[in-house]
Amino acid sequence: LLDDHLKQVARIACQIAGASFGKLKRTFESAGRLHDHGKGCSTWQIPMGGRVARPLAKTKGAVNPRAMGGYRHELGSLLETLRSNGDDDLLLHLVASHHGWARPYWEARAYHPDYPSDVSEKAAMDAARRFSRMQQRWGPWGLAYLEALFKAADGIASDTDGSDSA
């Protein structure tokens, strides 16, 4: 289930960041709690065999990703995260980039269908600017390292769930 996966990723991400970058462990924990919120909508759940009332995080059965029309849950997760955590560049970047699609932007087909297109477009453009700021702050390899640590937490949680990564 989505909530279980989010809690597990938050816990593992906090542990990983705590071991490497103590100051970043709350950011990583928050990213873990928020990174897949974009999967909670019907645009993702129905094609992936889930239900909005009890959303899945990962799927094992038959799926129909074409039915999503290009929607990327990472952008949906970013839009949800911006509502309450709009000032932490690293948090926003980790949520947006956890499958690599926000490096540095999304195509219009990735936009969340439940948001006005101008809101998704602004979030996508801001993500590109944020990516540039993060590269300046951490350097390209430093940023890639932070992304890899977060992706590892997601992967470990997915493996522990016994689920396939999606």
Coordinates of C-alpha atoms in Angstrom, one line a residue:
L1 CA 0.0 0.0 0.0
L2 CA 1.1 3.6 -0.7
D3 CA 1.1 4.8 2.9
D4 CA 3.1 1.8 4.1
H5 CA 5.7 2.3 1.4
L6 CA 6.0 6.1 2.1
K7 CA 6.6 5.4 5.8
Q8 CA 9.2 2.7 5.0
V9 CA 11.1 4.9 2.5
A10 CA 11.0 7.8 5.1
R11 CA 12.5 5.6 7.7
I12 CA 15.2 4.2 5.5
A13 CA 16.0 7.5 3.9
C14 CA 16.5 9.1 7.3
Q15 CA 18.9 6.3 8.3
I16 CA 20.9 6.6 5.1
A17 CA 21.2 10.4 5.3
G18 CA 21.9 10.2 9.0
A19 CA 24.8 7.9 8.4
S20 CA 26.2 10.2 5.6
F21 CA 24.9 13.7 6.1
G22 CA 23.4 14.2 9.5
K23 CA 22.1 17.7 8.7
L24 CA 20.1 16.3 5.8
K25 CA 18.3 13.4 7.5
R26 CA 15.1 15.4 8.1
T27 CA 15.0 16.5 4.5
F28 CA 15.5 12.9 3.3
E29 CA 12.9 11.7 5.8
S30 CA 10.4 14.2 4.4
A31 CA 11.2 13.3 0.8
G32 CA 10.5 9.7 1.7
R33 CA 7.1 10.6 3.1
L34 CA 6.2 12.6 0.1
H35 CA 8.0 11.2 -3.0
D36 CA 5.1 9.0 -4.3
H37 CA 2.0 11.1 -3.4
G38 CA 1.5 11.6 -7.1
K39 CA 0.5 7.9 -7.3
G40 CA -2.6 8.5 -5.2
C41 CA -4.7 9.8 -8.1
S42 CA -6.9 7.8 -10.4
T43 CA -4.7 8.6 -13.4
W44 CA -2.0 6.4 -11.8
Q45 CA -4.0 4.0 -9.7
I46 CA -6.5 2.7 -12.3
P47 CA -3.9 1.9 -15.0
M48 CA -1.6 0.3 -12.5
G49 CA -4.4 -1.9 -11.0
G50 CA -5.0 0.0 -7.8
R51 CA -7.8 2.0 -6.2
V52 CA -7.8 5.6 -5.0
A53 CA -9.6 4.6 -1.9
R54 CA -6.8 2.2 -1.0
P55 CA -3.9 3.2 -3.2
L56 CA -1.0 1.0 -4.1
A57 CA 2.6 2.1 -4.2
K58 CA 3.9 -0.7 -6.3
T59 CA 2.3 -3.2 -8.7
K60 CA 2.9 -6.8 -9.4
G61 CA 0.0 -7.6 -11.7
A62 CA -0.9 -6.6 -15.2
V63 CA -0.7 -2.8 -15.8
N64 CA -1.6 -0.4 -18.6
P65 CA 0.9 2.5 -18.4
R66 CA -0.2 3.8 -21.8
A67 CA -3.6 4.7 -20.1
M68 CA -1.8 7.3 -18.1
G69 CA -1.2 9.4 -21.2
G70 CA 2.4 10.2 -20.2
Y71 CA 1.5 11.3 -16.7
R72 CA 4.6 11.1 -14.4
H73 CA 3.8 10.6 -10.7
E74 CA 7.0 12.4 -9.7
L75 CA 5.5 15.7 -11.1
G76 CA 2.3 14.9 -9.3
S77 CA 4.3 14.3 -6.1
L78 CA 6.1 17.6 -6.6
L79 CA 2.8 19.5 -7.0
E80 CA 1.5 18.0 -3.8
T81 CA 4.8 18.7 -1.9
L82 CA 4.8 22.3 -3.1
R83 CA 1.6 22.9 -1.2
S84 CA 3.3 22.6 2.2
N85 CA 7.0 22.4 1.6
G86 CA 7.7 24.9 -1.0
D87 CA 10.9 26.4 0.3
D88 CA 13.3 23.4 0.7
D89 CA 15.1 23.1 -2.7
L90 CA 16.7 19.7 -1.9
L91 CA 13.5 18.2 -0.7
L92 CA 11.6 19.3 -3.8
H93 CA 14.4 18.1 -6.0
L94 CA 14.6 14.7 -4.4
V95 CA 10.8 14.2 -4.7
A96 CA 10.9 15.4 -8.3
S97 CA 13.9 13.5 -9.5
H98 CA 13.6 10.1 -7.7
H99 CA 13.1 8.3 -11.1
G100 CA 15.3 10.8 -13.1
W101 CA 12.5 12.6 -15.0
A102 CA 13.2 16.0 -13.4
R103 CA 16.7 16.2 -14.7
P104 CA 16.1 18.9 -15.6
Y105 CA 12.4 19.1 -16.7
W106 CA 9.3 17.3 -17.8
E107 CA 7.5 17.3 -21.1
A108 CA 3.9 18.6 -21.2
R109 CA 2.5 15.0 -21.4
A110 CA 3.8 14.3 -17.9
Y111 CA 1.6 17.0 -16.4
H112 CA -1.0 16.1 -13.7
P113 CA -4.4 16.0 -15.3
D114 CA -6.1 17.2 -12.0
Y115 CA -4.1 20.4 -12.0
P116 CA -4.5 23.3 -14.5
S117 CA -1.8 22.9 -17.1
D118 CA -0.3 26.3 -16.2
V119 CA 0.3 25.1 -12.6
S120 CA 2.1 22.0 -13.9
E121 CA 4.0 24.0 -16.4
K122 CA 5.2 26.5 -13.7
A123 CA 6.2 23.5 -11.5
A124 CA 8.2 22.0 -14.4
M125 CA 10.0 25.2 -15.2
D126 CA 10.7 25.9 -11.5
A127 CA 12.1 22.3 -11.3
A128 CA 14.6 23.1 -14.1
R129 CA 15.7 26.2 -12.3
R130 CA 15.9 24.3 -9.0
F131 CA 18.0 21.6 -10.7
S132 CA 20.5 24.4 -11.8
R133 CA 20.6 25.8 -8.3
M134 CA 21.2 22.3 -6.8
Q135 CA 24.0 21.7 -9.3
Q136 CA 25.6 25.0 -8.3
R137 CA 25.3 24.2 -4.6
W138 CA 26.3 20.6 -4.6
G139 CA 28.2 20.2 -7.9
P140 CA 27.0 17.7 -10.5
W141 CA 28.5 14.7 -8.8
G142 CA 27.4 15.8 -5.3
L143 CA 23.9 16.2 -6.5
A144 CA 23.9 12.9 -8.3
Y145 CA 25.3 11.3 -5.1
L146 CA 22.4 12.7 -3.0
E147 CA 19.9 11.5 -5.6
A148 CA 21.5 8.1 -5.6
L149 CA 21.2 7.8 -1.8
F150 CA 17.6 8.7 -1.9
K151 CA 16.9 6.3 -4.8
A152 CA 18.6 3.6 -2.7
A153 CA 16.2 4.2 0.1
D154 CA 13.3 3.8 -2.3
G155 CA 14.8 0.7 -3.8
I156 CA 15.5 -0.9 -0.5
A157 CA 11.9 -0.2 0.7
S158 CA 10.5 -1.6 -2.5
D159 CA 12.6 -4.8 -2.2
T160 CA 11.6 -5.2 1.4
D161 CA 8.0 -4.8 0.4
G162 CA 8.5 -7.6 -2.0
S163 CA 7.3 -5.3 -4.7
D164 CA 8.6 -4.4 -8.1
S165 CA 9.9 -0.9 -8.5
A166 CA 7.6 1.4 -10.5

